[in-house]
Amino acid sequence: MAELKEADAAQLHQEDVDIKRAEGGDAPSAGDQAAGQAAKDEAAADNDAKPSTTTTERHISIQTKLEGLEVLVDLNGAGRKSCPLCPEEKFKACYSHKLRRHLQNLHWKVYVEFEGQRMCICHLPCRNLKPSLSGDQASGRHVAHYHCVVCSVTIARKTDMISHLKRHVNKGETEASYSGSSDVPFEEPAPSGQAYEIMKELGTNVQLLPNHTTPQKSDTYFNRKMKTNRQLVFCSLAVLAEERSPLECLDAFGATGIMGLQWAKHLRNAVKVTITDISDVCVKMIKENCELNHIRVDGGSRVPRGCDGGSSEVEGVPIAAVEVAKMDANVIMHLRPFDYIHLDPFGTAVNYLDAAFRNVRNLGIISVTSTDTGSLYAKSPNVTLRHYGCHIVRTEYYKELAARMVVATVARAAARCNKGIEVLLAVALEHFVLVVVRVLRGPTQADESAKKLRKLVHCQWCEERVFLKQGNMVDDTLPCNCHGSLPGKTAVQLGPLWCGPLFNTGFLRRMLSAAVQHSMDDIQPLVKTLICESECTTLKSLVHGPSALTNQVECGVVIKTLQSGEESGPDQSGKRKTGEESGNVVKKLKSDASLEHPAFYYSIHRHSIRGMNMPKLNKFLQYLTEAGFRVSRTHFDPTGVRTDATLEQFKSVLTKYSVPTYTNATATQTSVSTEKTV
């Protein structure tokens, strides 16, 4: 502003000098002319550097109504008139009725609209000449173009202008950012006066920028389709909060901060939430969302584990407190220990697993959300090999393959820190893969987890699959005989993958109880399906009350449950058992290994028989149960059946209860011929 005032003063001084010299009859000297011209050039440069701050400087091709173009020319007057948006050599002067038709059909008809402003096409020489075929620019022609209402740039194609305006919207820039009606200074990249979108989820309000749906253009990315993921993570944290209190939990990638705010708002003093993000815009947005939800923002000071964080509230105005920090996720996980860590980066989370397992407390929980579905679902095998160190192909069970691949990567990261894992939950839906594991310290637990990483032998012809045991040959492992009846090799090795169970029934039952307690009706059917899948049963009636919850035994550890009274004792304190008692628990787990759900599932549509009508899925599950197999439906595939039967046994039952499609047609023809005979 000071430079602009100096330029204006120099310009006024030069005008006074010119007036005095004109009155005295003296011509200005060359030095004065040079100084005056330099001052004018400097002022012009300063004016060009600043954006247009008044709507009157907008180009004449930008109007709100057709009458705005007609006002530029007095169409009511007599005589010929020129088009205000075309040069004389392109459109010669004509009478009013022809000029009105020209403005409507050529300029107004192909406008681009943005926030009520219509950018008409312009043929004036606002752009450089397009060179001719010989390369001579002097003999070229002017190109029709549009003037952007936001940044005044000229763009030739209409589709390019539409894309250009979308980029402005993704950056949060609108026409009001450049108009004189805005009270916000231009230097502010994300003006506080900008109209945010307020979104409410699970009783938590968050502000969203206009570009919140574009992760490449926005730091405060928010995906509405991940609501199921956020609720599953919340229920897993609520279950852990029943075992120990207070919990120190970390939302490593805050963005809008909605997940950490939901934790603090509903679990209150049971958790001490820390939300981090590397972006300044995200940190500012998280603090504003905290004020919107009446949550106090701590300045980074840690409260001891034994103290109650809610005792320092003044008059009870803040309902909870969170700590918001601008820090890289790997840095804060190396500096501080946590009981619960949630990793949800944009894409893969493999770069943060080592830091997460480095400092997590014993019996803590780590939840990992991976959204790189291109590499997880075998669309980019080279990226899969680079990120996860696994070789996979596209199969009918590709979603469970992706879940086991993520668990295997998590297990390897835990083993590098002398820690083992127990998988509590593994969900693979259309947009994400969520894995929730409990951390078990000690090299023994790490060795047990590492033994569950095996190769998978997959037949590319019939899609039979089985985990490869140590020392077995490929051809002798598969129960099918495709390798003998067909030429060439039909089996491939995939992995290494996690061959252990993907669900913990006791943990899922407590998650269902938490979902009912917090009125999460959206995920209750999913959790019930997971419980049936973990037990490999088709039972529909699931009791989620206290009578259905028993002590949960996980890898020799008795976890505290919702039951209270005479059963609560030192054994339910979440500590590891020792001596003979621990050995008995491990032996019990080994004896119950046969009760684990079978790996993978078969799609009933993939193995259907041509020319046969298959039975309904629920009926087919009943037929498999009557044949003596364990069966259940799976959340990975709505047409999938999880069973311990082999593919040959699966097909035999399917063939037995399938009906030929021509039976109905034959019966119809027989009845018609009978009627004709009668």
Tab-separated table of N, CA, C and O in Angstrom, residues 24-126:
chain	number	residue	atom	x	y	z
A	24	GLY	N	4.234	27.784	-18.808
A	24	GLY	CA	5.440	28.574	-19.063
A	24	GLY	C	5.956	28.421	-20.464
A	24	GLY	O	6.863	29.148	-20.880
A	25	GLY	N	5.378	27.517	-21.225
A	25	GLY	CA	5.809	27.320	-22.603
A	25	GLY	C	7.079	26.533	-22.743
A	25	GLY	O	7.639	26.464	-23.835
A	26	ASP	N	7.518	25.932	-21.671
A	26	ASP	CA	8.753	25.151	-21.736
A	26	ASP	C	8.411	23.694	-21.947
A	26	ASP	O	7.463	23.166	-21.371
A	27	ALA	N	9.178	23.013	-22.727
A	27	ALA	CA	8.997	21.577	-22.945
A	27	ALA	C	9.680	20.809	-21.840
A	27	ALA	O	10.738	21.210	-21.362
A	28	PRO	N	9.133	19.749	-21.407
A	28	PRO	CA	9.794	18.963	-20.342
A	28	PRO	C	11.088	18.370	-20.841
A	28	PRO	O	11.232	18.021	-22.000
A	29	SER	N	12.001	18.246	-19.924
A	29	SER	CA	13.304	17.683	-20.274
A	29	SER	C	13.210	16.176	-20.421
A	29	SER	O	12.234	15.550	-20.018
A	30	ALA	N	14.249	15.624	-21.004
A	30	ALA	CA	14.263	14.167	-21.190
A	30	ALA	C	14.307	13.433	-19.862
A	30	ALA	O	13.724	12.372	-19.696
A	31	GLY	N	15.014	14.042	-18.873
A	31	GLY	CA	15.082	13.402	-17.554
A	31	GLY	C	13.745	13.384	-16.863
A	31	GLY	O	13.356	12.399	-16.242
A	32	ASP	N	12.992	14.503	-16.985
A	32	ASP	CA	11.672	14.524	-16.362
A	32	ASP	C	10.724	13.535	-17.033
A	32	ASP	O	9.916	12.873	-16.381
A	33	GLN	N	10.838	13.471	-18.389
A	33	GLN	CA	9.982	12.509	-19.086
A	33	GLN	C	10.288	11.068	-18.671
A	33	GLN	O	9.396	10.251	-18.466
A	34	ALA	N	11.558	10.762	-18.531
A	34	ALA	CA	11.937	9.402	-18.131
A	34	ALA	C	11.457	9.086	-16.726
A	34	ALA	O	10.966	7.997	-16.444
A	35	ALA	N	11.606	10.092	-15.815
A	35	ALA	CA	11.156	9.867	-14.444
A	35	ALA	C	9.648	9.687	-14.377
A	35	ALA	O	9.125	8.829	-13.666
A	36	GLY	N	8.926	10.525	-15.138
A	36	GLY	CA	7.474	10.398	-15.142
A	36	GLY	C	7.012	9.077	-15.725
A	36	GLY	O	6.090	8.446	-15.220
A	37	GLN	N	7.665	8.676	-16.822
A	37	GLN	CA	7.287	7.396	-17.425
A	37	GLN	C	7.598	6.223	-16.496
A	37	GLN	O	6.847	5.255	-16.412
A	38	ALA	N	8.720	6.300	-15.770
A	38	ALA	CA	9.076	5.230	-14.830
A	38	ALA	C	8.062	5.139	-13.701
A	38	ALA	O	7.676	4.055	-13.273
A	39	ALA	N	7.606	6.334	-13.219
A	39	ALA	CA	6.609	6.316	-12.149
A	39	ALA	C	5.303	5.715	-12.623
A	39	ALA	O	4.649	4.949	-11.921
A	40	LYS	N	4.915	6.072	-13.895
A	40	LYS	CA	3.674	5.509	-14.431
A	40	LYS	C	3.789	4.007	-14.617
A	40	LYS	O	2.863	3.263	-14.334
A	41	ASP	N	4.945	3.574	-15.119
A	41	ASP	CA	5.123	2.138	-15.310
A	41	ASP	C	5.083	1.390	-13.990
A	41	ASP	O	4.535	0.291	-13.886
A	42	GLU	N	5.697	1.988	-12.945
A	42	GLU	CA	5.695	1.335	-11.640
A	42	GLU	C	4.289	1.241	-11.068
A	42	GLU	O	3.878	0.228	-10.511
A	43	ALA	N	3.527	2.342	-11.240
A	43	ALA	CA	2.151	2.311	-10.752
A	43	ALA	C	1.322	1.295	-11.513
A	43	ALA	O	0.497	0.579	-10.936
A	44	ALA	N	1.540	1.236	-12.817
A	44	ALA	CA	0.797	0.254	-13.614
A	44	ALA	C	1.165	-1.170	-13.236
A	44	ALA	O	0.318	-2.064	-13.198
A	45	ALA	N	2.463	-1.392	-12.963
A	45	ALA	CA	2.890	-2.734	-12.551
A	45	ALA	C	2.264	-3.136	-11.229
A	45	ALA	O	1.853	-4.274	-11.033
A	46	ASP	N	2.195	-2.163	-10.280
A	46	ASP	CA	1.570	-2.472	-9.002
A	46	ASP	C	0.091	-2.772	-9.165
A	46	ASP	O	-0.465	-3.655	-8.522
A	47	ASN	N	-0.554	-2.011	-10.048
A	47	ASN	CA	-1.983	-2.260	-10.272
A	47	ASN	C	-2.219	-3.603	-10.943
A	47	ASN	O	-3.192	-4.287	-10.671
A	48	ASP	N	-1.317	-3.998	-11.872
A	48	ASP	CA	-1.472	-5.289	-12.526
A	48	ASP	C	-1.209	-6.439	-11.573
A	48	ASP	O	-1.774	-7.520	-11.718
A	49	ALA	N	-0.321	-6.229	-10.619
A	49	ALA	CA	0.014	-7.308	-9.688
A	49	ALA	C	-1.138	-7.636	-8.754
A	49	ALA	O	-1.250	-8.734	-8.247
A	50	LYS	N	-2.006	-6.639	-8.508
A	50	LYS	CA	-3.123	-6.863	-7.610
A	50	LYS	C	-4.344	-7.274	-8.412
A	50	LYS	O	-4.557	-6.791	-9.513
A	51	PRO	N	-5.180	-8.156	-7.882
A	51	PRO	CA	-6.373	-8.585	-8.613
A	51	PRO	C	-7.411	-7.490	-8.654
A	51	PRO	O	-7.368	-6.518	-7.911
A	52	SER	N	-8.365	-7.686	-9.503
A	52	SER	CA	-9.457	-6.731	-9.628
A	52	SER	C	-10.308	-6.771	-8.379
A	52	SER	O	-10.766	-7.816	-7.955
A	53	THR	N	-10.509	-5.616	-7.741
A	53	THR	CA	-11.245	-5.544	-6.484
A	53	THR	C	-12.610	-4.906	-6.641
A	53	THR	O	-13.319	-4.741	-5.670
A	54	THR	N	-13.001	-4.535	-7.835
A	54	THR	CA	-14.312	-3.952	-8.053
A	54	THR	C	-14.971	-4.676	-9.200
A	54	THR	O	-14.320	-5.110	-10.145
A	55	THR	N	-16.258	-4.761	-9.108
A	55	THR	CA	-16.995	-5.463	-10.140
A	55	THR	C	-17.069	-4.665	-11.424
A	55	THR	O	-17.383	-5.230	-12.473
A	56	THR	N	-16.778	-3.328	-11.402
A	56	THR	CA	-16.866	-2.529	-12.622
A	56	THR	C	-15.724	-2.830	-13.568
A	56	THR	O	-15.815	-2.524	-14.744
A	57	GLU	N	-14.620	-3.426	-13.087
A	57	GLU	CA	-13.495	-3.748	-13.942
A	57	GLU	C	-13.670	-5.105	-14.625
A	57	GLU	O	-12.767	-5.546	-15.311
A	58	ARG	N	-14.806	-5.752	-14.421
A	58	ARG	CA	-15.053	-7.031	-15.047
A	58	ARG	C	-15.229	-6.838	-16.553
A	58	ARG	O	-15.721	-5.808	-17.027
A	59	HIS	N	-14.831	-7.849	-17.310
A	59	HIS	CA	-14.895	-7.736	-18.766
A	59	HIS	C	-16.346	-7.617	-19.234
A	59	HIS	O	-17.264	-8.151	-18.607
A	60	ILE	N	-16.543	-6.923	-20.357
A	60	ILE	CA	-17.897	-6.658	-20.825
A	60	ILE	C	-18.596	-7.926	-21.301
A	60	ILE	O	-19.819	-7.952	-21.425
A	61	SER	N	-17.843	-8.994	-21.570
A	61	SER	CA	-18.478	-10.242	-22.003
A	61	SER	C	-19.109	-11.012	-20.855
A	61	SER	O	-19.781	-12.010	-21.086
A	62	ILE	N	-18.927	-10.582	-19.603
A	62	ILE	CA	-19.486	-11.245	-18.424
A	62	ILE	C	-20.709	-10.459	-17.989
A	62	ILE	O	-20.602	-9.320	-17.528
A	63	GLN	N	-21.861	-11.031	-18.141
A	63	GLN	CA	-23.121	-10.387	-17.805
A	63	GLN	C	-24.006	-11.373	-17.058
A	63	GLN	O	-23.754	-12.582	-17.043
A	64	THR	N	-25.061	-10.851	-16.454
A	64	THR	CA	-26.022	-11.687	-15.742
A	64	THR	C	-27.257	-11.987	-16.583
A	64	THR	O	-27.888	-13.028	-16.404
A	65	LYS	N	-27.620	-11.087	-17.479
A	65	LYS	CA	-28.784	-11.266	-18.338
A	65	LYS	C	-28.438	-10.852	-19.755
A	65	LYS	O	-27.450	-10.141	-20.007
A	66	LEU	N	-29.284	-11.269	-20.701
A	66	LEU	CA	-29.090	-10.893	-22.097
A	66	LEU	C	-29.229	-9.391	-22.287
A	66	LEU	O	-28.559	-8.795	-23.148
A	67	GLU	N	-30.068	-8.767	-21.454
A	67	GLU	CA	-30.226	-7.316	-21.572
A	67	GLU	C	-28.934	-6.578	-21.278
A	67	GLU	O	-28.733	-5.450	-21.750
A	68	GLY	N	-28.034	-7.233	-20.496
A	68	GLY	CA	-26.760	-6.581	-20.221
A	68	GLY	C	-25.916	-6.406	-21.467
A	68	GLY	O	-25.191	-5.410	-21.601
A	69	LEU	N	-25.971	-7.391	-22.389
A	69	LEU	CA	-25.254	-7.235	-23.656
A	69	LEU	C	-25.912	-6.178	-24.535
A	69	LEU	O	-25.240	-5.409	-25.223
A	70	GLU	N	-27.243	-6.130	-24.532
A	70	GLU	CA	-27.940	-5.171	-25.377
A	70	GLU	C	-27.750	-3.745	-24.895
A	70	GLU	O	-27.822	-2.800	-25.690
A	71	VAL	N	-27.502	-3.588	-23.578
A	71	VAL	CA	-27.266	-2.247	-23.056
A	71	VAL	C	-25.948	-1.679	-23.562
A	71	VAL	O	-25.777	-0.450	-23.682
A	72	LEU	N	-24.994	-2.550	-23.879
A	72	LEU	CA	-23.704	-2.067	-24.371
A	72	LEU	C	-23.841	-1.301	-25.681
A	72	LEU	O	-22.967	-0.484	-26.011
A	73	VAL	N	-24.897	-1.591	-26.429
A	73	VAL	CA	-25.151	-0.908	-27.698
A	73	VAL	C	-26.568	-0.347	-27.660
A	73	VAL	O	-27.499	-1.032	-27.215
A	74	ASP	N	-26.740	0.872	-28.124
A	74	ASP	CA	-28.061	1.492	-28.162
A	74	ASP	C	-28.834	0.913	-29.334
A	74	ASP	O	-28.761	1.411	-30.468
A	75	LEU	N	-29.560	-0.186	-29.060
A	75	LEU	CA	-30.302	-0.841	-30.136
A	75	LEU	C	-31.555	-0.087	-30.536
A	75	LEU	O	-32.146	-0.381	-31.581
A	76	ASN	N	-31.979	0.867	-29.703
A	76	ASN	CA	-33.180	1.631	-30.035
A	76	ASN	C	-32.886	2.787	-30.986
A	76	ASN	O	-33.817	3.363	-31.557
A	77	GLY	N	-31.620	3.132	-31.122
A	77	GLY	CA	-31.273	4.238	-32.000
A	77	GLY	C	-31.285	3.827	-33.465
A	77	GLY	O	-31.319	2.646	-33.817
A	78	ALA	N	-31.233	4.823	-34.334
A	78	ALA	CA	-31.245	4.573	-35.771
A	78	ALA	C	-29.824	4.407	-36.279
A	78	ALA	O	-28.843	4.768	-35.620
A	79	GLY	N	-29.699	3.827	-37.465
A	79	GLY	CA	-28.407	3.657	-38.101
A	79	GLY	C	-27.782	2.305	-37.823
A	79	GLY	O	-28.301	1.477	-37.077
A	80	ARG	N	-26.637	2.114	-38.415
A	80	ARG	CA	-25.894	0.866	-38.252
A	80	ARG	C	-25.026	0.933	-36.997
A	80	ARG	O	-24.458	1.978	-36.679
A	81	LYS	N	-24.896	-0.207	-36.365
A	81	LYS	CA	-24.127	-0.272	-35.116
A	81	LYS	C	-23.228	-1.502	-35.162
A	81	LYS	O	-23.577	-2.531	-35.748
A	82	SER	N	-22.068	-1.409	-34.493
A	82	SER	CA	-21.084	-2.489	-34.463
A	82	SER	C	-21.311	-3.360	-33.237
A	82	SER	O	-21.837	-2.918	-32.211
A	83	CYS	N	-20.866	-4.613	-33.321
A	83	CYS	CA	-20.965	-5.550	-32.189
A	83	CYS	C	-19.896	-5.210	-31.165
A	83	CYS	O	-18.718	-5.045	-31.516
A	84	PRO	N	-20.258	-5.113	-29.878
A	84	PRO	CA	-19.248	-4.775	-28.862
A	84	PRO	C	-18.275	-5.904	-28.568
A	84	PRO	O	-17.252	-5.670	-27.924
A	85	LEU	N	-18.555	-7.151	-29.009
A	85	LEU	CA	-17.694	-8.294	-28.707
A	85	LEU	C	-17.026	-8.870	-29.942
A	85	LEU	O	-16.405	-9.932	-29.866
A	86	CYS	N	-17.155	-8.206	-31.082
A	86	CYS	CA	-16.535	-8.671	-32.320
A	86	CYS	C	-15.769	-7.520	-32.963
A	86	CYS	O	-16.230	-6.364	-32.941
A	87	PRO	N	-14.620	-7.779	-33.581
A	87	PRO	CA	-13.917	-6.731	-34.332
A	87	PRO	C	-14.662	-6.379	-35.617
A	87	PRO	O	-15.536	-7.120	-36.080
A	88	GLU	N	-14.319	-5.239	-36.190
A	88	GLU	CA	-15.020	-4.747	-37.370
A	88	GLU	C	-14.830	-5.661	-38.564
A	88	GLU	O	-15.753	-5.854	-39.364
A	89	GLU	N	-13.617	-6.255	-38.679
A	89	GLU	CA	-13.379	-7.110	-39.829
A	89	GLU	C	-14.115	-8.442	-39.735
A	89	GLU	O	-14.297	-9.130	-40.731
A	90	LYS	N	-14.562	-8.850	-38.534
A	90	LYS	CA	-15.292	-10.109	-38.389
A	90	LYS	C	-16.789	-9.903	-38.567
A	90	LYS	O	-17.469	-10.703	-39.211
A	91	PHE	N	-17.326	-8.849	-37.982
A	91	PHE	CA	-18.760	-8.574	-38.073
A	91	PHE	C	-18.930	-7.090	-38.362
A	91	PHE	O	-18.638	-6.231	-37.514
A	92	LYS	N	-19.405	-6.790	-39.524
A	92	LYS	CA	-19.571	-5.408	-39.942
A	92	LYS	C	-20.796	-4.805	-39.278
A	92	LYS	O	-21.706	-5.498	-38.835
A	93	ALA	N	-20.803	-3.480	-39.241
A	93	ALA	CA	-21.920	-2.767	-38.616
A	93	ALA	C	-23.214	-3.079	-39.348
A	93	ALA	O	-23.260	-3.186	-40.578
A	94	CYS	N	-24.304	-3.218	-38.585
A	94	CYS	CA	-25.604	-3.583	-39.144
A	94	CYS	C	-26.684	-2.882	-38.351
A	94	CYS	O	-26.419	-2.176	-37.364
A	95	TYR	N	-27.919	-3.119	-38.736
A	95	TYR	CA	-29.040	-2.495	-38.051
A	95	TYR	C	-29.365	-3.249	-36.764
A	95	TYR	O	-28.867	-4.341	-36.483
A	96	SER	N	-30.266	-2.641	-35.990
A	96	SER	CA	-30.511	-3.118	-34.625
A	96	SER	C	-31.093	-4.516	-34.595
A	96	SER	O	-30.690	-5.358	-33.782
A	97	HIS	N	-32.048	-4.819	-35.456
A	97	HIS	CA	-32.687	-6.131	-35.391
A	97	HIS	C	-31.704	-7.260	-35.722
A	97	HIS	O	-31.737	-8.335	-35.128
A	98	LYS	N	-30.782	-6.997	-36.649
A	98	LYS	CA	-29.785	-8.008	-36.982
A	98	LYS	C	-28.729	-8.131	-35.888
A	98	LYS	O	-28.263	-9.237	-35.572
A	99	LEU	N	-28.349	-7.000	-35.282
A	99	LEU	CA	-27.353	-7.037	-34.211
A	99	LEU	C	-27.903	-7.748	-32.980
A	99	LEU	O	-27.176	-8.480	-32.298
A	100	ARG	N	-29.213	-7.529	-32.694
A	100	ARG	CA	-29.817	-8.215	-31.546
A	100	ARG	C	-29.811	-9.736	-31.758
A	100	ARG	O	-29.522	-10.506	-30.843
A	101	ARG	N	-30.122	-10.183	-32.959
A	101	ARG	CA	-30.095	-11.607	-33.272
A	101	ARG	C	-28.673	-12.154	-33.223
A	101	ARG	O	-28.440	-13.293	-32.789
A	102	HIS	N	-27.698	-11.356	-33.630
A	102	HIS	CA	-26.289	-11.770	-33.575
A	102	HIS	C	-25.830	-11.948	-32.128
A	102	HIS	O	-25.156	-12.941	-31.797
A	103	LEU	N	-26.173	-11.019	-31.246
A	103	LEU	CA	-25.765	-11.124	-29.839
A	103	LEU	C	-26.406	-12.337	-29.162
A	103	LEU	O	-25.775	-13.005	-28.339
A	104	GLN	N	-27.634	-12.622	-29.523
A	104	GLN	CA	-28.333	-13.731	-28.873
A	104	GLN	C	-27.847	-15.089	-29.365
A	104	GLN	O	-27.633	-16.006	-28.558
A	105	ASN	N	-27.657	-15.240	-30.670
A	105	ASN	CA	-27.329	-16.544	-31.239
A	105	ASN	C	-25.845	-16.869	-31.191
A	105	ASN	O	-25.480	-18.042	-31.085
A	106	LEU	N	-24.982	-15.883	-31.273
A	106	LEU	CA	-23.544	-16.151	-31.306
A	106	LEU	C	-22.898	-16.021	-29.939
A	106	LEU	O	-22.156	-16.907	-29.507
A	107	HIS	N	-23.175	-14.960	-29.218
A	107	HIS	CA	-22.465	-14.697	-27.958
A	107	HIS	C	-23.198	-15.269	-26.745
A	107	HIS	O	-22.593	-15.924	-25.899
A	108	TRP	N	-24.504	-15.039	-26.650
A	108	TRP	CA	-25.232	-15.439	-25.446
A	108	TRP	C	-25.570	-16.929	-25.424
A	108	TRP	O	-25.672	-17.544	-24.361
A	109	LYS	N	-25.728	-17.525	-26.564
A	109	LYS	CA	-26.203	-18.902	-26.628
A	109	LYS	C	-25.188	-19.900	-26.085
A	109	LYS	O	-25.552	-20.994	-25.634
A	110	VAL	N	-23.919	-19.586	-26.103
A	110	VAL	CA	-22.857	-20.521	-25.699
A	110	VAL	C	-22.151	-20.043	-24.434
A	110	VAL	O	-20.955	-20.251	-24.252
A	111	TYR	N	-22.895	-19.407	-23.530
A	111	TYR	CA	-22.254	-18.863	-22.332
A	111	TYR	C	-21.899	-19.980	-21.356
A	111	TYR	O	-22.425	-21.091	-21.413
A	112	VAL	N	-21.012	-19.656	-20.393
A	112	VAL	CA	-20.640	-20.537	-19.278
A	112	VAL	C	-21.064	-19.843	-18.003
A	112	VAL	O	-20.644	-18.702	-17.742
A	113	GLU	N	-21.881	-20.507	-17.190
A	113	GLU	CA	-22.439	-19.881	-15.990
A	113	GLU	C	-21.636	-20.277	-14.763
A	113	GLU	O	-21.209	-21.428	-14.613
A	114	PHE	N	-21.449	-19.297	-13.879
A	114	PHE	CA	-20.730	-19.537	-12.623
A	114	PHE	C	-21.242	-18.545	-11.598
A	114	PHE	O	-21.040	-17.330	-11.726
A	115	GLU	N	-21.946	-19.047	-10.562
A	115	GLU	CA	-22.470	-18.231	-9.473
A	115	GLU	C	-23.337	-17.084	-9.990
A	115	GLU	O	-23.237	-15.939	-9.547
A	116	GLY	N	-24.195	-17.376	-10.947
A	116	GLY	CA	-25.095	-16.371	-11.476
A	116	GLY	C	-24.510	-15.481	-12.546
A	116	GLY	O	-25.247	-14.723	-13.193
A	117	GLN	N	-23.196	-15.533	-12.760
A	117	GLN	CA	-22.540	-14.744	-13.797
A	117	GLN	C	-22.389	-15.602	-15.045
A	117	GLN	O	-21.976	-16.768	-14.958
A	118	ARG	N	-22.715	-15.019	-16.202
A	118	ARG	CA	-22.643	-15.738	-17.468
A	118	ARG	C	-21.517	-15.152	-18.311
A	118	ARG	O	-21.545	-13.967	-18.649
A	119	MET	N	-20.552	-16.014	-18.617
A	119	MET	CA	-19.392	-15.606	-19.422
A	119	MET	C	-19.688	-15.916	-20.884
A	119	MET	O	-19.702	-17.083	-21.293
A	120	CYS	N	-19.945	-14.882	-21.664
A	120	CYS	CA	-20.244	-15.048	-23.084
A	120	CYS	C	-18.944	-15.149	-23.873
A	120	CYS	O	-17.873	-14.721	-23.413
A	121	ILE	N	-19.058	-15.700	-25.073
A	121	ILE	CA	-17.879	-15.853	-25.906
A	121	ILE	C	-17.486	-14.492	-26.472
A	121	ILE	O	-18.336	-13.650	-26.791
A	122	CYS	N	-16.199	-14.259	-26.551
A	122	CYS	CA	-15.653	-12.969	-26.977
A	122	CYS	C	-14.752	-13.195	-28.191
A	122	CYS	O	-13.944	-14.134	-28.206
A	123	HIS	N	-14.897	-12.301	-29.201
A	123	HIS	CA	-14.080	-12.372	-30.408
A	123	HIS	C	-13.133	-11.192	-30.526
A	123	HIS	O	-12.489	-11.014	-31.566
A	124	LEU	N	-13.032	-10.385	-29.497
A	124	LEU	CA	-12.133	-9.238	-29.539
A	124	LEU	C	-10.681	-9.701	-29.481
A	124	LEU	O	-10.391	-10.801	-28.987
A	125	PRO	N	-9.749	-8.883	-29.930
A	125	PRO	CA	-8.320	-9.279	-29.907
A	125	PRO	C	-7.723	-9.199	-28.509
A	125	PRO	O	-6.781	-8.453	-28.265
A	126	CYS	N	-8.305	-9.970	-27.581
A	126	CYS	CA	-7.782	-9.995	-26.204
A	126	CYS	C	-6.621	-10.960	-26.063
A	126	CYS	O	-5.829	-10.859	-25.117
